[in-house]
mmCIF file of C-alpha atoms in Angstrom:
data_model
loop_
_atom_site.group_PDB
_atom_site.id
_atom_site.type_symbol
_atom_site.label_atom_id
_atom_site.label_comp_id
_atom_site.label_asym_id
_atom_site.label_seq_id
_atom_site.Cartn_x
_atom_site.Cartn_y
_atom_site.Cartn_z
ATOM 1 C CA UNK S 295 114.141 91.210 106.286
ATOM 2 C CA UNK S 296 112.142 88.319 104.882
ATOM 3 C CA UNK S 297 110.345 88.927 101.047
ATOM 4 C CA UNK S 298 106.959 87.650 100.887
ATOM 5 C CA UNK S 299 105.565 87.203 97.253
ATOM 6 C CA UNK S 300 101.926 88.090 97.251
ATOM 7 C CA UNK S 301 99.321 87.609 93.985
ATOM 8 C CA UNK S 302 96.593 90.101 94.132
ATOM 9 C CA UNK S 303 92.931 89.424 91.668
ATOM 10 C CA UNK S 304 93.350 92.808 89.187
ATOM 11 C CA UNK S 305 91.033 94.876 90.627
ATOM 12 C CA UNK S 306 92.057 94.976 94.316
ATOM 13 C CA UNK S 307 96.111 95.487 92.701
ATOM 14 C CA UNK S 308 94.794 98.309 90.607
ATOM 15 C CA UNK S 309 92.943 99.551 94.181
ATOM 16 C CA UNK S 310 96.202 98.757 96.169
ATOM 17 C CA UNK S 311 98.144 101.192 93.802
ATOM 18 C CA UNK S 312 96.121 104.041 94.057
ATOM 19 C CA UNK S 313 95.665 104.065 97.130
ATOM 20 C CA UNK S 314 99.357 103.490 97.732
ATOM 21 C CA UNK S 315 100.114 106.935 95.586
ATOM 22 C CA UNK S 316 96.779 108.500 97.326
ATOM 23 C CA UNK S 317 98.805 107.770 100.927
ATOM 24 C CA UNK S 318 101.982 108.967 99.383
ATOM 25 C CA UNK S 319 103.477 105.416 99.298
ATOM 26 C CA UNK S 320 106.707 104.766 96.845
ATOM 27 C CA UNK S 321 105.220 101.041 96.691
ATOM 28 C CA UNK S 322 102.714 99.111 97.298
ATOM 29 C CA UNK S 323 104.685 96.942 99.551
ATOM 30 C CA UNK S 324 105.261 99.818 101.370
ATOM 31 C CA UNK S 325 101.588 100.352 101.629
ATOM 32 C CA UNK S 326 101.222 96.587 102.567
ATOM 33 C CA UNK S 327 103.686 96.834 105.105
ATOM 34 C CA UNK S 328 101.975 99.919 106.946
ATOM 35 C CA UNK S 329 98.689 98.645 107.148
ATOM 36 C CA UNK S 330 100.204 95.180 108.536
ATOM 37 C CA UNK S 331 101.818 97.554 111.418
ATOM 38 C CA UNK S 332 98.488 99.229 111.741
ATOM 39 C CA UNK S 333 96.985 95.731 112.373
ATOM 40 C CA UNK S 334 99.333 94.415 114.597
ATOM 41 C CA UNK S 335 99.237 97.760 116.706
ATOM 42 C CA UNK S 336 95.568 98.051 116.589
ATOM 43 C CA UNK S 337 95.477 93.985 118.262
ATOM 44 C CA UNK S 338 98.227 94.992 120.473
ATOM 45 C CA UNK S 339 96.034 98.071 122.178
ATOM 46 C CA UNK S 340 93.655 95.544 122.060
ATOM 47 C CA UNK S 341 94.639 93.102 123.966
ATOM 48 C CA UNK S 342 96.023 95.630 126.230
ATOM 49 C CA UNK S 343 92.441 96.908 127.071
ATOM 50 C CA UNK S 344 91.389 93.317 127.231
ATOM 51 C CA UNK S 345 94.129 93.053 130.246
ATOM 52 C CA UNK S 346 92.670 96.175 131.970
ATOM 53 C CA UNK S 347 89.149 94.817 132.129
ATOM 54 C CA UNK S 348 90.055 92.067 133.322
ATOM 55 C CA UNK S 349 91.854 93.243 135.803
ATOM 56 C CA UNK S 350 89.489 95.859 137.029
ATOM 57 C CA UNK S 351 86.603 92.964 136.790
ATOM 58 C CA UNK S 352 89.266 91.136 138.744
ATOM 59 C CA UNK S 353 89.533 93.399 141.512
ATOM 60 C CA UNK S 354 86.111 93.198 142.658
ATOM 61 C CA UNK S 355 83.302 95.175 143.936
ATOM 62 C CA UNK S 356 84.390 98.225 146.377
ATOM 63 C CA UNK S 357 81.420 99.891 148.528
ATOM 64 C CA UNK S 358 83.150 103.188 148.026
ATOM 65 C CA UNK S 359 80.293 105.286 145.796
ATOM 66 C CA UNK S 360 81.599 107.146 142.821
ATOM 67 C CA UNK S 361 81.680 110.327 144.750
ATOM 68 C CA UNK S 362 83.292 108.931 147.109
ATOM 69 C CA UNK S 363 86.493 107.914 144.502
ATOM 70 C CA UNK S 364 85.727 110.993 142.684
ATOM 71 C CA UNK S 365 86.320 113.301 146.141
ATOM 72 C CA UNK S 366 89.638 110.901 147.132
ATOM 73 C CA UNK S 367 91.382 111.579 143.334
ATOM 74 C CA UNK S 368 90.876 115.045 143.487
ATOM 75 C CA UNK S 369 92.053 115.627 147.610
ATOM 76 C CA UNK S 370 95.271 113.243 146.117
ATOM 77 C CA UNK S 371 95.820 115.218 142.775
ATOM 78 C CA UNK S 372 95.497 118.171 145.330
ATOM 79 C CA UNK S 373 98.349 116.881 147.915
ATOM 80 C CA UNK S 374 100.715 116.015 145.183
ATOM 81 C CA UNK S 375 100.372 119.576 143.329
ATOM 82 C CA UNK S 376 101.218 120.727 147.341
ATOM 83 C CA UNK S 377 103.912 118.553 147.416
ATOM 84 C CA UNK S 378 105.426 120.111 144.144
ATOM 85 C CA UNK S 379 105.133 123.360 145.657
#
């Protein structure tokens, strides 16, 4: 595990420690360290939506209508519940 030294102004310290007790935090690194996992999930689902867009912008216009999809989901969620059965 790498140590990172970081200098907070006074105030936002003094914020960082409250809130780190308010979230039940032992530190404020700790506090640090779950809000940079937050971050880096919150860009990771991100970009994962991102990659679905594109890829449904990708795959073009259908001339199927919406009830149309709609009717073909449900007759498939109905033949694999069959299936099961």
């Amino acid at each position: 595990m790498t140590k990172v030294l970081l200098s907070l102004p006074d105030p936002l310290s003094e914020w960082a420690e409250k809130e780190a007790a308010n979230n039940n935090f032992d530190s404020v690194g700790e506090y640090v360290e779950s809000l940079l996992r937050e971050e880096r999930e919150r860009q990771e689902a991100s970009e994962e939506f991102d990659r679905l867009v594109q890829e449904g912008l990708d795959s073009g216009i259908r001339d199927r209508t919406m009830a149309e999809i709609l009717a073909d989901a449900k007759q498939q969620a109905k033949d694999r519940l069959n299936a099961k059965l």
